[in-house]
Structures are given as structure tokens and as C-alpha cells.
Short mmCIF file of N, CA and C in Angstrom, two decimals:
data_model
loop_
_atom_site.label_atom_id
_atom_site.label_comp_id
_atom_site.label_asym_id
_atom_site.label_seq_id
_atom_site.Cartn_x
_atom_site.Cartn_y
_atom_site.Cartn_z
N UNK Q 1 -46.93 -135.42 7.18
CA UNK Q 1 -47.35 -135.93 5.89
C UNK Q 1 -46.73 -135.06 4.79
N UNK Q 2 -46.48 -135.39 3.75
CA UNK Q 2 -45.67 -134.82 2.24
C UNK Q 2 -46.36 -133.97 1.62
N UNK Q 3 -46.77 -132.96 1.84
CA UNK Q 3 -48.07 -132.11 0.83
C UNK Q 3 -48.06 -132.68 -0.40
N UNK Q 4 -46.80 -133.45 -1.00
CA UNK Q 4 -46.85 -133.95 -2.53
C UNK Q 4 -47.90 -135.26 -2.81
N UNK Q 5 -48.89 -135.69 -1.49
CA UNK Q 5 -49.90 -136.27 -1.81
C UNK Q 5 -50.92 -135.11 -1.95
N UNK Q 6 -51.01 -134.50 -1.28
CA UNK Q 6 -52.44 -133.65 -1.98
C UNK Q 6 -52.45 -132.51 -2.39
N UNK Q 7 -51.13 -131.98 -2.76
CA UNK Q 7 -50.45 -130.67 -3.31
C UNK Q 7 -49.88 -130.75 -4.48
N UNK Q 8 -50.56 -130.46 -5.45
CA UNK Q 8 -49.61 -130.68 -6.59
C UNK Q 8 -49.30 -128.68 -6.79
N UNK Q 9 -48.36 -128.34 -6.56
CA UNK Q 9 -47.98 -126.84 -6.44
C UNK Q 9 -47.69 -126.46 -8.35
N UNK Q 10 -48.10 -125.69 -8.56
CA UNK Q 10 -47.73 -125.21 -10.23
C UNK Q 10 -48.29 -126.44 -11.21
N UNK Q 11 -48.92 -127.13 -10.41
CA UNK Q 11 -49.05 -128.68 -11.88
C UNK Q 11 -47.51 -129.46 -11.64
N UNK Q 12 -46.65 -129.12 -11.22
CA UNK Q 12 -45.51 -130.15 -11.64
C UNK Q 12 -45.12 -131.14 -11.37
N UNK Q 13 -46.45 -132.32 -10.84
CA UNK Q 13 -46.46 -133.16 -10.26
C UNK Q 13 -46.85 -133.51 -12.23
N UNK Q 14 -48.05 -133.42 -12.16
CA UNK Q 14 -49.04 -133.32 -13.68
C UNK Q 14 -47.65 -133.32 -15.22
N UNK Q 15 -46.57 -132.10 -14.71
CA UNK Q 15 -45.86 -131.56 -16.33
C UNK Q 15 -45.10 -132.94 -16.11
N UNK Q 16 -44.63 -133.24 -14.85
CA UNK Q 16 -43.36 -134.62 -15.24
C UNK Q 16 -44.28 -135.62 -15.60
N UNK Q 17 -45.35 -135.82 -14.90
CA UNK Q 17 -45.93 -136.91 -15.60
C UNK Q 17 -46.05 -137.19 -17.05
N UNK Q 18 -47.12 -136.04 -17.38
CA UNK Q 18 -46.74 -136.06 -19.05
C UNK Q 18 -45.29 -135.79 -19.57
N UNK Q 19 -44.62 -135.21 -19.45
CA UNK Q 19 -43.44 -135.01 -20.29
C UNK Q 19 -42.93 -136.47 -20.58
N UNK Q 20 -42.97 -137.46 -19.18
CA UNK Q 20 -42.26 -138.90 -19.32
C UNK Q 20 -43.27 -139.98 -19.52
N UNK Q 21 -44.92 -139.95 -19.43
CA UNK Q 21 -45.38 -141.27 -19.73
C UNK Q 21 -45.49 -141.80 -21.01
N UNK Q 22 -45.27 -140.35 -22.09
CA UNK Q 22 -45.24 -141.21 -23.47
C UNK Q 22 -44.18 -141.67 -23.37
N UNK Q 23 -43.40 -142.11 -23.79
CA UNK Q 23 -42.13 -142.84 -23.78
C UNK Q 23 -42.79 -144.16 -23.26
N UNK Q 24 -43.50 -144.68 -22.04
CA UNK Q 24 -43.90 -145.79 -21.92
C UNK Q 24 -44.96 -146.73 -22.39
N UNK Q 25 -45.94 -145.89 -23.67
CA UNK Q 25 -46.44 -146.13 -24.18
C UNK Q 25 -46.56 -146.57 -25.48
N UNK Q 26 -47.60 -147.51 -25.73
CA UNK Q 26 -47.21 -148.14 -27.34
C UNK Q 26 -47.59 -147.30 -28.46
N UNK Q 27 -48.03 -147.70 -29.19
CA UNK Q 27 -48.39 -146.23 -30.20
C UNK Q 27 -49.96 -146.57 -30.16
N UNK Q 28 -50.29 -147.23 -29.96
CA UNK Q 28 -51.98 -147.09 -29.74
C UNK Q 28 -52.59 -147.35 -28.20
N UNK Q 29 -51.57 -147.00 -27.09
CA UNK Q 29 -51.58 -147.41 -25.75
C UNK Q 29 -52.72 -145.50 -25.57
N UNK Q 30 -52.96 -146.09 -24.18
CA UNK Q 30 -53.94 -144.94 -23.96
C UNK Q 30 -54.04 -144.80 -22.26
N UNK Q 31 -54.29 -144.16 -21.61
CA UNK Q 31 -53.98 -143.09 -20.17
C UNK Q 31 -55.89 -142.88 -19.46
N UNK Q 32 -55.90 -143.18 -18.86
CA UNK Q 32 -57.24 -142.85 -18.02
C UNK Q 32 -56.72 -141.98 -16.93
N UNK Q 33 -56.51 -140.48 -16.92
CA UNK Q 33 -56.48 -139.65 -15.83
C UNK Q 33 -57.58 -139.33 -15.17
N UNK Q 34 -57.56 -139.71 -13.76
CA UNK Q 34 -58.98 -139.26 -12.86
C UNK Q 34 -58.45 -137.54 -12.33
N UNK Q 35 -59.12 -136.79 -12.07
CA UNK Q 35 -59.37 -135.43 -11.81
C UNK Q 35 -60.34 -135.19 -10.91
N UNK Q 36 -59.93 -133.92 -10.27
CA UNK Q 36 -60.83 -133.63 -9.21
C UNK Q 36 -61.71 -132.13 -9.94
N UNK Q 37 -62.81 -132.23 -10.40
CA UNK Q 37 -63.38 -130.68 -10.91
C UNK Q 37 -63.39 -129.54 -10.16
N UNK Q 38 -63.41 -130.08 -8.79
CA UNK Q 38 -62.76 -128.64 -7.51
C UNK Q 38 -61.77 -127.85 -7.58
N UNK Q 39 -60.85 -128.64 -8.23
CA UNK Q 39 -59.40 -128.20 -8.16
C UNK Q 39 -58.99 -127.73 -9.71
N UNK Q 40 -59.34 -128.89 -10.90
CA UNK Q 40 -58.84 -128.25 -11.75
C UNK Q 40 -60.27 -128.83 -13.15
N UNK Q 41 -59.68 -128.54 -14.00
CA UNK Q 41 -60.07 -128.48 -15.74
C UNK Q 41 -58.97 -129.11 -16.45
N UNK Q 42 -60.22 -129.41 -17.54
CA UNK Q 42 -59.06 -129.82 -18.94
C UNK Q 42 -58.08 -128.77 -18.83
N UNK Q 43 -58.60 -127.49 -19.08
CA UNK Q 43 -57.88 -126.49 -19.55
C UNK Q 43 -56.51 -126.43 -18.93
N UNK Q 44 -56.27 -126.85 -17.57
CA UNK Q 44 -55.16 -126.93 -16.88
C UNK Q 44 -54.56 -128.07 -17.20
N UNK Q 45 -54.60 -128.24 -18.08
CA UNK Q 45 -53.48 -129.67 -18.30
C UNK Q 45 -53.73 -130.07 -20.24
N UNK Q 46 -54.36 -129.40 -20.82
CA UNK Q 46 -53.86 -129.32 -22.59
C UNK Q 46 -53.16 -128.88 -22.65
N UNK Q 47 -52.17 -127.95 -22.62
CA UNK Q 47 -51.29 -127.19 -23.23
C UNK Q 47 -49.82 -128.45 -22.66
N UNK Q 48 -50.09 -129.03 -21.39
CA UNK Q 48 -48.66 -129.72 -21.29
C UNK Q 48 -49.25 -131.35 -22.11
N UNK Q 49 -50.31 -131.85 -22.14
CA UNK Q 49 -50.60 -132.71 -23.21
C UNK Q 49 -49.87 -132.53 -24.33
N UNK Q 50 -50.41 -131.91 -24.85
CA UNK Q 50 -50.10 -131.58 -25.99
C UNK Q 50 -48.60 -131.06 -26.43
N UNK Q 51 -47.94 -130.70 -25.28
CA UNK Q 51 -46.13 -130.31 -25.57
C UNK Q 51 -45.83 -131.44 -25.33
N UNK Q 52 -46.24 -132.90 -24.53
CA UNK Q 52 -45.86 -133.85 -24.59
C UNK Q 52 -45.65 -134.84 -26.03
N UNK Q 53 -46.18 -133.98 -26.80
CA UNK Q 53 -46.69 -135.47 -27.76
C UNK Q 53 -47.92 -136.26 -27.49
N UNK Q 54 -48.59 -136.45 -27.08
CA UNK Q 54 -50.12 -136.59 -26.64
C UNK Q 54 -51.43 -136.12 -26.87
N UNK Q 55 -53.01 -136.70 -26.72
CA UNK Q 55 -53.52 -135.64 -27.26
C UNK Q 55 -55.01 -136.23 -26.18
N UNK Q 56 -55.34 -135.22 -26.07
CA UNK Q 56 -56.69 -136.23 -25.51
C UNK Q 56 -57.88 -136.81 -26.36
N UNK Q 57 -58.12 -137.55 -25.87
CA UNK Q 57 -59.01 -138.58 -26.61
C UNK Q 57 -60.49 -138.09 -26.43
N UNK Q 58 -60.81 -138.02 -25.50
CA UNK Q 58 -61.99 -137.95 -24.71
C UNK Q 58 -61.92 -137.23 -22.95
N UNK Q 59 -62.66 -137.13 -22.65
CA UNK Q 59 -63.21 -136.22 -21.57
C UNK Q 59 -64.61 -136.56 -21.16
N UNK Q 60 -64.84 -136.75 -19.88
CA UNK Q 60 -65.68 -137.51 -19.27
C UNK Q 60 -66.14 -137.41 -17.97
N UNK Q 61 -67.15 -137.04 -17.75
CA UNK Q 61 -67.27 -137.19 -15.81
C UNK Q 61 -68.12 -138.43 -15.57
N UNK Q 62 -68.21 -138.89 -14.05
CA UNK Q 62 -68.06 -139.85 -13.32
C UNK Q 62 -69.41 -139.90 -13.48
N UNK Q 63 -70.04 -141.12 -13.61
CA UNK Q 63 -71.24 -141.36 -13.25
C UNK Q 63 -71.81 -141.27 -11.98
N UNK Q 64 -73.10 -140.92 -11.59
CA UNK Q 64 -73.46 -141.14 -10.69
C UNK Q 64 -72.91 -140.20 -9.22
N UNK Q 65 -72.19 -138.63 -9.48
CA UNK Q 65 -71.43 -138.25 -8.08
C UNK Q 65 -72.70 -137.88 -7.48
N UNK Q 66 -72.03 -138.28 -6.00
CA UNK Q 66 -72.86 -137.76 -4.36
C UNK Q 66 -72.13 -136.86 -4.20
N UNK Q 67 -72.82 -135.55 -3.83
CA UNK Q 67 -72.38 -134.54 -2.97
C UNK Q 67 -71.69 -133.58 -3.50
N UNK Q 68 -69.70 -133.58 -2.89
CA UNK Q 68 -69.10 -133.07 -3.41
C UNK Q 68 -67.92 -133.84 -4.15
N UNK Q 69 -68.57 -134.96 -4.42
CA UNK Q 69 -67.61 -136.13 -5.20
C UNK Q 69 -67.41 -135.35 -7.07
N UNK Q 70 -66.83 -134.77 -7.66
CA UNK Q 70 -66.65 -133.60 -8.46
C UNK Q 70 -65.24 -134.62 -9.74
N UNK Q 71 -65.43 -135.81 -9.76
CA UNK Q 71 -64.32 -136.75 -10.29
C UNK Q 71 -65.45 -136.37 -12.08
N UNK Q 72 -63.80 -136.00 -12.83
CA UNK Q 72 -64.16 -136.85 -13.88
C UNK Q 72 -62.57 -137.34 -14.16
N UNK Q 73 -62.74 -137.37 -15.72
CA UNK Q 73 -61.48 -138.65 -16.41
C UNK Q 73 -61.28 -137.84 -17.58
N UNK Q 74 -60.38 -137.99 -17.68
CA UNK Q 74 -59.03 -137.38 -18.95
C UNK Q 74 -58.74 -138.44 -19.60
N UNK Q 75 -59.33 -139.25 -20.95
CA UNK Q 75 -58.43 -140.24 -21.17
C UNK Q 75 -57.42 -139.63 -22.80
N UNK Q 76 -55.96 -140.01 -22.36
CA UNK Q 76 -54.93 -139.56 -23.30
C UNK Q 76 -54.10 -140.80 -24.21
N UNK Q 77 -53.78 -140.52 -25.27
CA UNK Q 77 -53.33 -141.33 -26.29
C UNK Q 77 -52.12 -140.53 -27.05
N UNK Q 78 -51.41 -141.03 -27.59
CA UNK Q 78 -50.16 -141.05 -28.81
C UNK Q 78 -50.86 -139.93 -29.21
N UNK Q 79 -50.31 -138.93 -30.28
CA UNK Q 79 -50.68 -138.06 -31.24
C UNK Q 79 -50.13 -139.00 -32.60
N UNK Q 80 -51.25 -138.78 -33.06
CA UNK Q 80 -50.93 -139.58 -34.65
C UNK Q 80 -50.29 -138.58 -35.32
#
């Protein structure tokens, strides 16, 4: 199996993402990132938001987790 399904090593699965999804976005288009709270934080992923051109909108966890279900949501937008 590819560790690049459940390994993201340094974030740089995360930096290409942002560096290239604005570009596919409209100017009021918007990003729902799911996250695992085990693994990481906002904090691990504003600073490349934000070098993208991007900004987050909101921040959010999952309704309702069982156990060690630890999901929330990143949702990201255009920087005005």
C-alpha cells in the first residue's frame, strides 16, 4: 500500500493542495476540508492557507463523534 494514503509526511500532501486549489476556484467558491484532531490543528495548516491566497472562513467539529472519531472541518474561501 502507498503510505501517501495515510501519510501525509511534512504536510506536503496539504502545501500542494493549497498552493494549486485556488486557481480552481471562483471568487466566492469555498473548500470544506475534513481533518483528523489526532493528527493535526488549524494551526498546522494557516500559515500555508494563507501563503496561498486563501483564508479560512470557519472552523468546526463534527457533530455527534463516538469514541475516537476526532473529525472536524476547515472550511476555506478566496481572500478578499
Amino acid at each position: 500500500m502507498d503510505d501517501r494514503i495515510y501519510l501525509d509526511k511534512n504536510w506536503e500532501i496539504h502545501k500542494e493542495f493549497y498552493a494549486n486549489v485556488g486557481s480552481k476556484l471562483s471568487n466566492n467558491g469555498k473548500i470544506l476540508i475534513q481533518e483528523n484532531a489526532a493528527g493535526s490543528s488549524l494551526s498546522d495548516f494557516e500559515q500555508m492557507i494563507s501563503d496561498s491566497g486563501l483564508r479560512v472562513l470557519d472552523v468546526f467539529d463534527k457533530q455527534n463523534n463516538v469514541e475516537r472519531d476526532l473529525i472536524y472541518y476547515i472550511e476555506v474561501g478566496k481572500s478578499e
